[in-house]
Coordinates of C-alpha atoms in Angstrom, one line a residue:
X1 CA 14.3 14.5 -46.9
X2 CA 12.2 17.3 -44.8
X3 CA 8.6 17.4 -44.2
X4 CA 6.3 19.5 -43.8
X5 CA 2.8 20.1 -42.4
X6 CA -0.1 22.1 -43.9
X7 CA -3.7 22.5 -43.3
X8 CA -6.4 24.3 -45.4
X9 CA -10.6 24.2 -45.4
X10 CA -10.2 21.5 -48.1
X11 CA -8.3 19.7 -50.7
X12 CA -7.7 21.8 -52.7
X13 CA -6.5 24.8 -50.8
X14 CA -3.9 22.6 -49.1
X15 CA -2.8 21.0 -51.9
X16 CA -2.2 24.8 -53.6
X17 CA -0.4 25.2 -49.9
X18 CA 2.1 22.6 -51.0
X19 CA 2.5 23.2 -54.1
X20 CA 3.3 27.5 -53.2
X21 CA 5.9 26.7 -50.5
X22 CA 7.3 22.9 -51.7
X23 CA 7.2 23.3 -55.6
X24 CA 6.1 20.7 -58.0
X25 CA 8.1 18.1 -56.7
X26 CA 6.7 18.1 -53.6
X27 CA 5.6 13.8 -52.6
X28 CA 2.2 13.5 -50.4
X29 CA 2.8 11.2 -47.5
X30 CA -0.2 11.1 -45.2
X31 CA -3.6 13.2 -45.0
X32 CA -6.4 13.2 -42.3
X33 CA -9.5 15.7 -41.4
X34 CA -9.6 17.4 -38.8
X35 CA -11.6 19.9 -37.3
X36 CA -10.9 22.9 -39.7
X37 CA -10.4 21.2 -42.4
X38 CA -7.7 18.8 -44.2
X39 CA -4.3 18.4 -43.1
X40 CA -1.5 17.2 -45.2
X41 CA 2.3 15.7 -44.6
X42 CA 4.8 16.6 -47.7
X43 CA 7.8 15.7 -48.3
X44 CA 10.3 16.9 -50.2
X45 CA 14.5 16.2 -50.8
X46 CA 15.9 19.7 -51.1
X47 CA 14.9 23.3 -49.7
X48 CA 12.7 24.9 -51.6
X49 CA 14.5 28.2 -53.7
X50 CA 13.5 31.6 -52.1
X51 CA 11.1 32.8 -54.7
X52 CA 7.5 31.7 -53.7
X53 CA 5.3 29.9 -56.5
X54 CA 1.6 31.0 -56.9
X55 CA -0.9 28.8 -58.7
X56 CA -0.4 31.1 -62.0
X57 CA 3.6 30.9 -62.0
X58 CA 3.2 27.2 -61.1
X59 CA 3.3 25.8 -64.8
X60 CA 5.7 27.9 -65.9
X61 CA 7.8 26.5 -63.1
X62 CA 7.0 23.1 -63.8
X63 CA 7.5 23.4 -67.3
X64 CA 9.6 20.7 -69.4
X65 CA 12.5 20.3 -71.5
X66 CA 11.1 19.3 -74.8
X67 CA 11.2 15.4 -75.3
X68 CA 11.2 14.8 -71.6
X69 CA 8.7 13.0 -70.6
X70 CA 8.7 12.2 -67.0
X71 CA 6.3 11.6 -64.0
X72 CA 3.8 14.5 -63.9
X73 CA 4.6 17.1 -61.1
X74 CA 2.0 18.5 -58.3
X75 CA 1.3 21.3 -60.8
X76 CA 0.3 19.0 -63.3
X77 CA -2.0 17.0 -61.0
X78 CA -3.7 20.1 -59.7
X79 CA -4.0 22.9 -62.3
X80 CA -6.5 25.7 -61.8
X81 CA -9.0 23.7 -62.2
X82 CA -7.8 20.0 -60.9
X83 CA -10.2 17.6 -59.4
X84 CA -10.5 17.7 -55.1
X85 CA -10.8 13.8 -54.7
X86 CA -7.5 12.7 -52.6
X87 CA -8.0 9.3 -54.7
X88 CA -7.5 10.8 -58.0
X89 CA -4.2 12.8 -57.5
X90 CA -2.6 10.1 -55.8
X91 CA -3.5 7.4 -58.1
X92 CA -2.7 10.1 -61.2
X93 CA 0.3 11.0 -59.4
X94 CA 1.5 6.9 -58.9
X95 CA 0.6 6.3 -62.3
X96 CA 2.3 9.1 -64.1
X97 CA 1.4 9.1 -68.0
X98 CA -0.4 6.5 -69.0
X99 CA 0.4 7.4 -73.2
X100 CA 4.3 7.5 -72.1
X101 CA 4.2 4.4 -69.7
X102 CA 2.3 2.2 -72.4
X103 CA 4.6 3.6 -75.6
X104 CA 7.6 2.0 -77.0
X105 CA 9.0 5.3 -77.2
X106 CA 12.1 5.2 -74.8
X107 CA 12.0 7.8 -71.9
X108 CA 14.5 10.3 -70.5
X109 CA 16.1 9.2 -66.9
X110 CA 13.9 10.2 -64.0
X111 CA 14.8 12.8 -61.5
X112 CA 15.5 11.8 -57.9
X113 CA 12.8 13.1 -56.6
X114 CA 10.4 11.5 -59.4
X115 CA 11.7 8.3 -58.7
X116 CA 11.7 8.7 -54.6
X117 CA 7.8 9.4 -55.3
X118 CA 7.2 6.4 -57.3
X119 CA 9.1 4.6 -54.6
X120 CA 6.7 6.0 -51.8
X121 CA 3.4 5.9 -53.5
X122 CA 4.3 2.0 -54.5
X123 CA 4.2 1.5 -51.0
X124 CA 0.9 3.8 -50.5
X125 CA -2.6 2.0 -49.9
X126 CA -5.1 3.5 -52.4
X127 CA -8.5 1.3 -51.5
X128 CA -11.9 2.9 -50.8
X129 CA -11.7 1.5 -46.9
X130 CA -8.3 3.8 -46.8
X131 CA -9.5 7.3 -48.7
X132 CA -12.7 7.1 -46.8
X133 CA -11.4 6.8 -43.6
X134 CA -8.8 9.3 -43.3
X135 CA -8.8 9.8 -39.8
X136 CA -7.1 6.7 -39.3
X137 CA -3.6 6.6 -38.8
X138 CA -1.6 3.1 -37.7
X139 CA 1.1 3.6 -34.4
X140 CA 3.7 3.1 -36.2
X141 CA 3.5 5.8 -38.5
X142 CA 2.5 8.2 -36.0
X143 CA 6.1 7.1 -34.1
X144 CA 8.1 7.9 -37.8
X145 CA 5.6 11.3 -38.1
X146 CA 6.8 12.1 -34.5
X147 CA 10.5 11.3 -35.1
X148 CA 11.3 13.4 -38.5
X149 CA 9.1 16.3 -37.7
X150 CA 10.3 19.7 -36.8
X151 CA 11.9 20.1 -33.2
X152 CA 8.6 22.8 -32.6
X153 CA 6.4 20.6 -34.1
X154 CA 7.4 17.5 -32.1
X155 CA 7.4 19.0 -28.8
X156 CA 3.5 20.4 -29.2
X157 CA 2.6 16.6 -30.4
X158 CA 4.3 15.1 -27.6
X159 CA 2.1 16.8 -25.0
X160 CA -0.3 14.6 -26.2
X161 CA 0.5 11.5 -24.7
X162 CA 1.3 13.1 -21.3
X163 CA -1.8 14.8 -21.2
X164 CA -3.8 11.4 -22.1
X165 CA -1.9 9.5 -19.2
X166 CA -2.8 11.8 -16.6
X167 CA -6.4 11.7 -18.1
X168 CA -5.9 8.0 -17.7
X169 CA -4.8 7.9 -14.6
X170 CA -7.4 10.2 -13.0
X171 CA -10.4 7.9 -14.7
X172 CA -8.2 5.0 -12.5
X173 CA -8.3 6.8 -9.7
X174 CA -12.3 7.9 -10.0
X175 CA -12.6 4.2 -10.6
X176 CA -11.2 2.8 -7.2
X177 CA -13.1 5.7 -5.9
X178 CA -16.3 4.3 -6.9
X179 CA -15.1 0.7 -6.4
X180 CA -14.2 1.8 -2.3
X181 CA -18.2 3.2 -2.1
X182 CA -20.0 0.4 -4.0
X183 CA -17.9 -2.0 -2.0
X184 CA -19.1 -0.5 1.6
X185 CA -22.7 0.3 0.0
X186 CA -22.2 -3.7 -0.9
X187 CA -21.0 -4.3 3.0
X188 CA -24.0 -2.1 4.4
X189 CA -26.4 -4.2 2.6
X190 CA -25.7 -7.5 3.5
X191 CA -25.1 -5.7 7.2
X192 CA -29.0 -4.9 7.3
X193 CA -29.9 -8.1 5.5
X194 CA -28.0 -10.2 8.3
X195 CA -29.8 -7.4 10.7
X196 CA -33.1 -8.6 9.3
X197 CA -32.5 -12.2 8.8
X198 CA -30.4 -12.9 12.7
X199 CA -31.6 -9.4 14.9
X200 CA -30.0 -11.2 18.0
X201 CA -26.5 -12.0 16.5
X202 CA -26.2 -8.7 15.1
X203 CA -27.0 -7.1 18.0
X204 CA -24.3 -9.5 20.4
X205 CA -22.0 -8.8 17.5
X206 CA -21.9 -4.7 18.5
X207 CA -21.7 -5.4 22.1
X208 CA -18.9 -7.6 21.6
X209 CA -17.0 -5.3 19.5
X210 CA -17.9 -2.4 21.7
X211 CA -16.4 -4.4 24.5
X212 CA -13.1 -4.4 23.0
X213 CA -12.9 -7.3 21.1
X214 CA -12.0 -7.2 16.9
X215 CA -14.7 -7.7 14.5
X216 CA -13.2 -10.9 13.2
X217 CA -13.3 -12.8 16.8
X218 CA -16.5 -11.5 17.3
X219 CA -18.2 -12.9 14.2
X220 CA -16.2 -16.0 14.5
X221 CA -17.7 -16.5 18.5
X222 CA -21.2 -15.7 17.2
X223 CA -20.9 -18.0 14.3
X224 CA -20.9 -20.8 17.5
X225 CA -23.9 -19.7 19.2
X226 CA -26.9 -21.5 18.6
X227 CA -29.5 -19.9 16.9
X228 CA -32.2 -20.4 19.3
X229 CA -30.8 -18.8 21.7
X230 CA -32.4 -15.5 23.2
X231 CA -30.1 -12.4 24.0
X232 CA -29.5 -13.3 27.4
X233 CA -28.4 -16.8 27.1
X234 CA -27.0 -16.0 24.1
X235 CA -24.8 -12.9 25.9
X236 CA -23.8 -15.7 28.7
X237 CA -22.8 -18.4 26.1
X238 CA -20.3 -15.8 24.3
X239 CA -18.7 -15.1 27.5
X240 CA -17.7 -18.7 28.4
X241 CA -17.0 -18.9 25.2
X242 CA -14.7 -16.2 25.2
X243 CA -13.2 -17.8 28.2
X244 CA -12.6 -21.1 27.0
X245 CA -10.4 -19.5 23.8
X246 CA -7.6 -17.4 26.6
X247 CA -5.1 -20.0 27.5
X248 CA -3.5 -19.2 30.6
X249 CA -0.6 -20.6 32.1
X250 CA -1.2 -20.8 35.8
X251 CA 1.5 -20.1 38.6
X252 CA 4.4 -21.0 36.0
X253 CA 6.8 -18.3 36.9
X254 CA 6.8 -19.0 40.7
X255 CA 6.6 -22.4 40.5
X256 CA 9.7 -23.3 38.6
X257 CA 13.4 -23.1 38.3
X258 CA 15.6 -21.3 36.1
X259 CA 16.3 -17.7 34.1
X260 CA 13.1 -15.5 33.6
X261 CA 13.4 -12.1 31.4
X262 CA 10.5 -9.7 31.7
X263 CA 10.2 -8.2 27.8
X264 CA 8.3 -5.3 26.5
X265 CA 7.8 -1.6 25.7
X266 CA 8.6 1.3 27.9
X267 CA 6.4 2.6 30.8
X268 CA 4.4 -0.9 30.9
X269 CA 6.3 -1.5 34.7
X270 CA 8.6 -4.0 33.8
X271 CA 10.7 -3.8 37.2
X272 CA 7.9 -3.4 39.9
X273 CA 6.6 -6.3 37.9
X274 CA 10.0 -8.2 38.4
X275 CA 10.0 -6.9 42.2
X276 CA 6.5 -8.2 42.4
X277 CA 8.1 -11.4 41.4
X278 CA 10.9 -11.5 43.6
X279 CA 9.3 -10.8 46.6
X280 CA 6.2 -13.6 46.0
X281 CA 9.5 -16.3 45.3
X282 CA 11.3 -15.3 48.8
X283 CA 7.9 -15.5 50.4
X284 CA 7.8 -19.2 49.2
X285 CA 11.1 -20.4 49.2
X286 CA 12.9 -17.7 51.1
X287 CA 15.3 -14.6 49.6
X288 CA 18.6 -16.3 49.3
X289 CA 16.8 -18.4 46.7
X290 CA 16.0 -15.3 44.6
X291 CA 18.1 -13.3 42.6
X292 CA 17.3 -10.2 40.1
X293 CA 19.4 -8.8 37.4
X294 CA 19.0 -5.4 35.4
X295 CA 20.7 -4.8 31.7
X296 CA 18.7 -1.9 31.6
X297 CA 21.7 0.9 31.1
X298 CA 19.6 3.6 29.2
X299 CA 17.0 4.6 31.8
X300 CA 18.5 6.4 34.7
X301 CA 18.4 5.1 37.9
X302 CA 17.4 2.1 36.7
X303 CA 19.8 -0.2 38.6
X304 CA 19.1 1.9 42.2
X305 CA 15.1 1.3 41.7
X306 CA 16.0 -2.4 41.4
X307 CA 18.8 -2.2 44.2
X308 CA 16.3 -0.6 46.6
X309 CA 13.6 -3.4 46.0
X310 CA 16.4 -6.1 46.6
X311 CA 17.8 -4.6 49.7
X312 CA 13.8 -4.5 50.9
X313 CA 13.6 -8.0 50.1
X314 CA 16.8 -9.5 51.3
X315 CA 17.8 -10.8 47.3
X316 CA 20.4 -10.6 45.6
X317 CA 21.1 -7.5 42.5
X318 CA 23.3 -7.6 39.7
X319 CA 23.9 -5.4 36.4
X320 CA 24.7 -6.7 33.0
X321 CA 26.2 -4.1 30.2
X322 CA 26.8 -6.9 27.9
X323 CA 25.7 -10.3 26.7
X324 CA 29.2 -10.9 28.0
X325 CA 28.7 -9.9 31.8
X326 CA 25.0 -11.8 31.6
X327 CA 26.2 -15.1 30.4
X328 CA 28.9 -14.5 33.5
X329 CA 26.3 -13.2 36.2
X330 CA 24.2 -16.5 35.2
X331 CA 26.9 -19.0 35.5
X332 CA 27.7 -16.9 39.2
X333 CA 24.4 -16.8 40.1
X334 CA 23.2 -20.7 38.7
X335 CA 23.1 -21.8 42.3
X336 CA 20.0 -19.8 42.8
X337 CA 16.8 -21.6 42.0
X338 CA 15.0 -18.2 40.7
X339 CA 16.7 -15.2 38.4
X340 CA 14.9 -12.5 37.1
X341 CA 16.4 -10.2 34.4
X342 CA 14.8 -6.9 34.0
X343 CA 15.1 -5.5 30.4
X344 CA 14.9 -2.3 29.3
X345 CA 12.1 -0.5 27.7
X346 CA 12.1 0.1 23.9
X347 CA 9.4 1.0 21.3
X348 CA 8.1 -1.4 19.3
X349 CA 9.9 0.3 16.0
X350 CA 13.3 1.0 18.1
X351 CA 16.0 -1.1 16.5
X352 CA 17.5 -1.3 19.7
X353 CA 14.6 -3.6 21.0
X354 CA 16.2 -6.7 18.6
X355 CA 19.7 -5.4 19.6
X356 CA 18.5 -6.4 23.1
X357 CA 16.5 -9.4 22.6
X358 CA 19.2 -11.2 20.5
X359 CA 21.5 -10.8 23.9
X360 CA 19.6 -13.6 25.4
X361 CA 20.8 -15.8 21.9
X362 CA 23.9 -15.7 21.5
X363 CA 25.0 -19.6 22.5
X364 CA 26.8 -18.3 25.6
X365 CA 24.1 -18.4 28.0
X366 CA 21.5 -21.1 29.8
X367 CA 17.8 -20.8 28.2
X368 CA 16.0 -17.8 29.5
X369 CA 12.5 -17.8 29.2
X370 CA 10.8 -14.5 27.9
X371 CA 7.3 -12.9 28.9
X372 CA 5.9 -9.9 27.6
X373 CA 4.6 -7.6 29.5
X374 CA 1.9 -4.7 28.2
X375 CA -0.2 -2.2 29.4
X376 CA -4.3 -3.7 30.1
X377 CA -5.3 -0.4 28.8
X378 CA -2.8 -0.5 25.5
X379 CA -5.1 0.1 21.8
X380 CA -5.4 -3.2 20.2
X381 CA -3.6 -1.8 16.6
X382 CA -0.8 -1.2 19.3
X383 CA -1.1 -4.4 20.6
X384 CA -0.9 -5.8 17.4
X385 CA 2.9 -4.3 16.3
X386 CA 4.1 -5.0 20.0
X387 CA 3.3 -8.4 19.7
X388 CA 4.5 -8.4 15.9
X389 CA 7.6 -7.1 17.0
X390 CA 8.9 -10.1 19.4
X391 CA 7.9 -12.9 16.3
X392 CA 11.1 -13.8 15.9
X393 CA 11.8 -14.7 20.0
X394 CA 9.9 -17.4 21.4
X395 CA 7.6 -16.5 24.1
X396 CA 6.4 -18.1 27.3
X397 CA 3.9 -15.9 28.2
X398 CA 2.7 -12.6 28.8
X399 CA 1.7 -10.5 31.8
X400 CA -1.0 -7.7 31.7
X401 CA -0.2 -4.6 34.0
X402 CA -2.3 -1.8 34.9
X403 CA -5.7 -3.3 35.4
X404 CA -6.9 -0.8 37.8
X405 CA -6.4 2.0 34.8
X406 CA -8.4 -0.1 32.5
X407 CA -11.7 1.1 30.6
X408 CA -12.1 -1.5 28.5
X409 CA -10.2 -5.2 28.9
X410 CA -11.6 -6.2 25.1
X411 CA -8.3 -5.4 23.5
X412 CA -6.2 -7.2 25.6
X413 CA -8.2 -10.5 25.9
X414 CA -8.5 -9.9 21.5
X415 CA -4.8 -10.0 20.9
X416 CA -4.4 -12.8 23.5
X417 CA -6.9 -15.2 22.0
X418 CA -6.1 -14.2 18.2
X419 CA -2.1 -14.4 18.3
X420 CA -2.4 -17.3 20.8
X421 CA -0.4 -15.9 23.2
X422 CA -0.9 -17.2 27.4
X423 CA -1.9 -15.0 29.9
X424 CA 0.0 -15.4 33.4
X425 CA -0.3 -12.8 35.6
X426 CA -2.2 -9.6 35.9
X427 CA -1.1 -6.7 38.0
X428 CA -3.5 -4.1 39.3
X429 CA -1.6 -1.9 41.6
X430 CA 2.2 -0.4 42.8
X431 CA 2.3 -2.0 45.9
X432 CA 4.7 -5.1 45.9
X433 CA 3.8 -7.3 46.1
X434 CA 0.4 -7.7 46.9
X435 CA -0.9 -6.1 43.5
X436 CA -0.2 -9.2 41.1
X437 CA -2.3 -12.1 40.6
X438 CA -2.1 -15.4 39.0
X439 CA -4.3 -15.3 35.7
X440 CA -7.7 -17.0 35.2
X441 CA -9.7 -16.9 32.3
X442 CA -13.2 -16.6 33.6
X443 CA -12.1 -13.8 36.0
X444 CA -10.3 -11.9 33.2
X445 CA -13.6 -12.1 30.7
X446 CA -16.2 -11.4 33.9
X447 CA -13.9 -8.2 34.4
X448 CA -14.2 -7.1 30.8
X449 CA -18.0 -7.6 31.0
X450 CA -18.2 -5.6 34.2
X451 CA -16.1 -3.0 32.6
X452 CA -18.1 -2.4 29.6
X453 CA -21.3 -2.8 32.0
X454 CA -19.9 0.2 33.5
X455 CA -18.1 2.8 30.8
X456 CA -19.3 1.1 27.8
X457 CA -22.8 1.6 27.5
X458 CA -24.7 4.9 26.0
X459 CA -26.5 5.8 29.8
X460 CA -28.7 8.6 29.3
X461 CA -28.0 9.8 32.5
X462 CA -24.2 11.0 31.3
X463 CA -23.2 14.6 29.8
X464 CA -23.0 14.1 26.7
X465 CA -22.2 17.6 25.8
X466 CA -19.1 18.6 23.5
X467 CA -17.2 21.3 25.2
X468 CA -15.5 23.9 22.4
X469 CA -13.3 26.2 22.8

């Protein structure tokens, strides 16, 4: 079976369509308006014969053998002067004769193509709801009208749904757009009604967060702070607040026995750090007691920067390649009551950094303890995947370096208090080993507050000016 496609102003000029190019045998199998007009689907079983019938030649084509009396063709539904109502033909068309259906008389076989259009328009609803609406059309016929129509044909009607998913997904797209907005238009409103409602809080809240801290610890401190509370008391409560949530861990390095690795990401001064150490211990318990190893092999000169700060301190220095030679230089070395192992430095997102830290792991060794060191003056999103990065190790502590390059100490004493990470020591200088102190809360938060004292308020005073090129 083919069919075919044909549009005209009305009925009745697309019917004559079908009947000129199909013949009388031609089968209607779906109609709809659209916007010129009518279109119609025909079907029909074999090709039509290379002469073209015009509405005059039409009956002579469908003309009958005498005695024949079989279901009436498309030229006998339409004539010259046939009605226009899509109801009519159909049901005339389904129906055939009604004089030969209801006579005795017997009746000659009908053709295939009769009896393929009786099977079809048996099938074919003919209510009011379905003529009147004929723009509707049911998925799964528009899948079949898709699948047997021409190659050309199918490919123009299969831009369609391509072109209505990207429409679809650019009304998504302008809908989390507006979504985004009405949610910060949402967030700005109940911003100025908590402005309105708590002036105070609000305004401690952007002094906290312009010190450093996040704006989740700083609305979870002002959520303690009594209500009553003017801006000054209320600025000296959040501080000792702030204070009270940084655990630190007191002399813990210096005051114990054992294996201590120095962790952490490169340029954060990792080895003066472990010289700083070194040379505090032999102050205390003398430099035989002491002993430092390096297993950093990528940096170069590594091992002669820790060599030089042994042979100024009287300890003893060691290199490990492998987990192999540390688990050996440990067992050597257990006799010493202090060993510091100086790691090298990797970024946060170098797969060598877990390569490194799973040396200390490996069931061959005594326990090591681990302390990360960072930068004061590190971003806090930075802070944030350093810390992320050593989840998997268990660590004792961290050490902050570089005070004395610090702007802001916010970030640092944010990702301390949030991740719940101690604080042990703070460096603030090269010189070793007087630059490194023992870590206290209410020294580290005063600091802060003097820093932001300092860079982190608008001083009219400044040059604000934006130099261009």
């Amino acid at each position: 079976m083919k069919i075919r496609r044909f549009f005209g102003k009305d009925m009745r000029e697309a019917l004559s369509q079908v009947k000129a190019e199909l013949g009388s045998d031609a089968v209607i199998m779906s109609n709809r308006k659209v916007a010129d007009g009518i279109e119609l689907v025909a079907a029909y079983d074999k090709e039509p014969e290379a002469k073209l019938f015009t509405p005059k030649a039409a009956p002579q084509a469908a003309a009958k053998t005498p005695g024949q009396k079989a279901v009436p063709s498309l030229s006998e539904i339409i004539g010259d002067d046939g009605p226009d109502s899509l109801k009519a033909l159909l049901e005339k068309q389904h129906g055939g004769n009604p004089v030969a259906s209801s006579s005795a008389q017997p009746t000659q076989p009908m053709s295939a193509n009769a009896k393929h259009a009786n099977e079809i328009a048996s099938h074919l609803d003919f209510s009011e709801a379905f003529i009147d609406d004929l723009g509707t059309q049911s998925p799964g016929r528009d899948v079949v009208e898709q699948e047997t129509f021409p190659e050309h044909q199918a490919s123009s009607m299969g831009e369609t749904p391509v072109s209505q998913s990207a429409e679809l997904a650019q009304i998504k797209e302008e809908l989390a757009s507006l979504r985004d907005v009405l949610q910060y238009q949402v967030a700005d409103l109940m911003e100025a009604k908590n402005k309105r409602q708590k002036p105070v809080h609000q305004y401690l809240v952007t002094r906290l967060t312009d010190m450093g801290l996040s704006s989740a610890l700083a609305t979870q401190l002002i959520s303690y702070t009594p209500a009553h509370y003017n801006e000054r008391d209320a600025w000296v409560y959040l501080l000792n607040l702030l204070a009270n949530r940084i655990n630190v861990t007191g002399n813990d390095i210096l005051s114990s026995q054992g294996a201590v690795a120095l962790v952490g990401p490169t340029g954060t001064g990792k080895t003066t750090t472990v010289a700083k150490l070194a040379a505090r211990y032999a102050q205390k318990y003398g430099a035989e007691s002491v002993a430092m190893i390096t297993i950093d092999t990528y940096r170069i000169a590594a091992y002669e920067q820790l060599a030089t700060y042994g042979k100024i301190i009287g300890c003893t220095v060691r290199k490990a390649q492998t987990s192999e030679e540390l688990a050996d230089l440990l067992f050597q070395l257990r006799h010493k009551r202090l060993v510091l192992i100086d790691t090298a430095g990797f970024s946060q997102r170098d797969s060598r950094l877990i390569k490194q830290i799973k040396q200390f792991d490996n069931g061959q060794m005594p326990k090591v303890k681990k302390y990360l060191v960072a930068q004061a003056n590190t971003q806090y999103p930075a802070l944030q995947r350093i810390i992320q990065a050593y989840d998997d190790i268990e660590l004792s502590g961290c050490i902050f370096t570089k005070l004395d390059e610090c702007y802001s100490l916010g970030e640092v004493l944010s990702a301390a208090v949030e991740y719940q990470l101690p604080v042990s020591y703070v460096t603030d200088g090269q010189k070793v080993p007087e630059d490194i102190k023992i870590a206290e809360a209410k020294s580290l938060v005063s600091a802060a507050a003097k820093l932001y004292k300092k860079y982190g308020l608008n001083h009219t005073s400044g040059n604000n000016a934006i130099k261009t090129a």
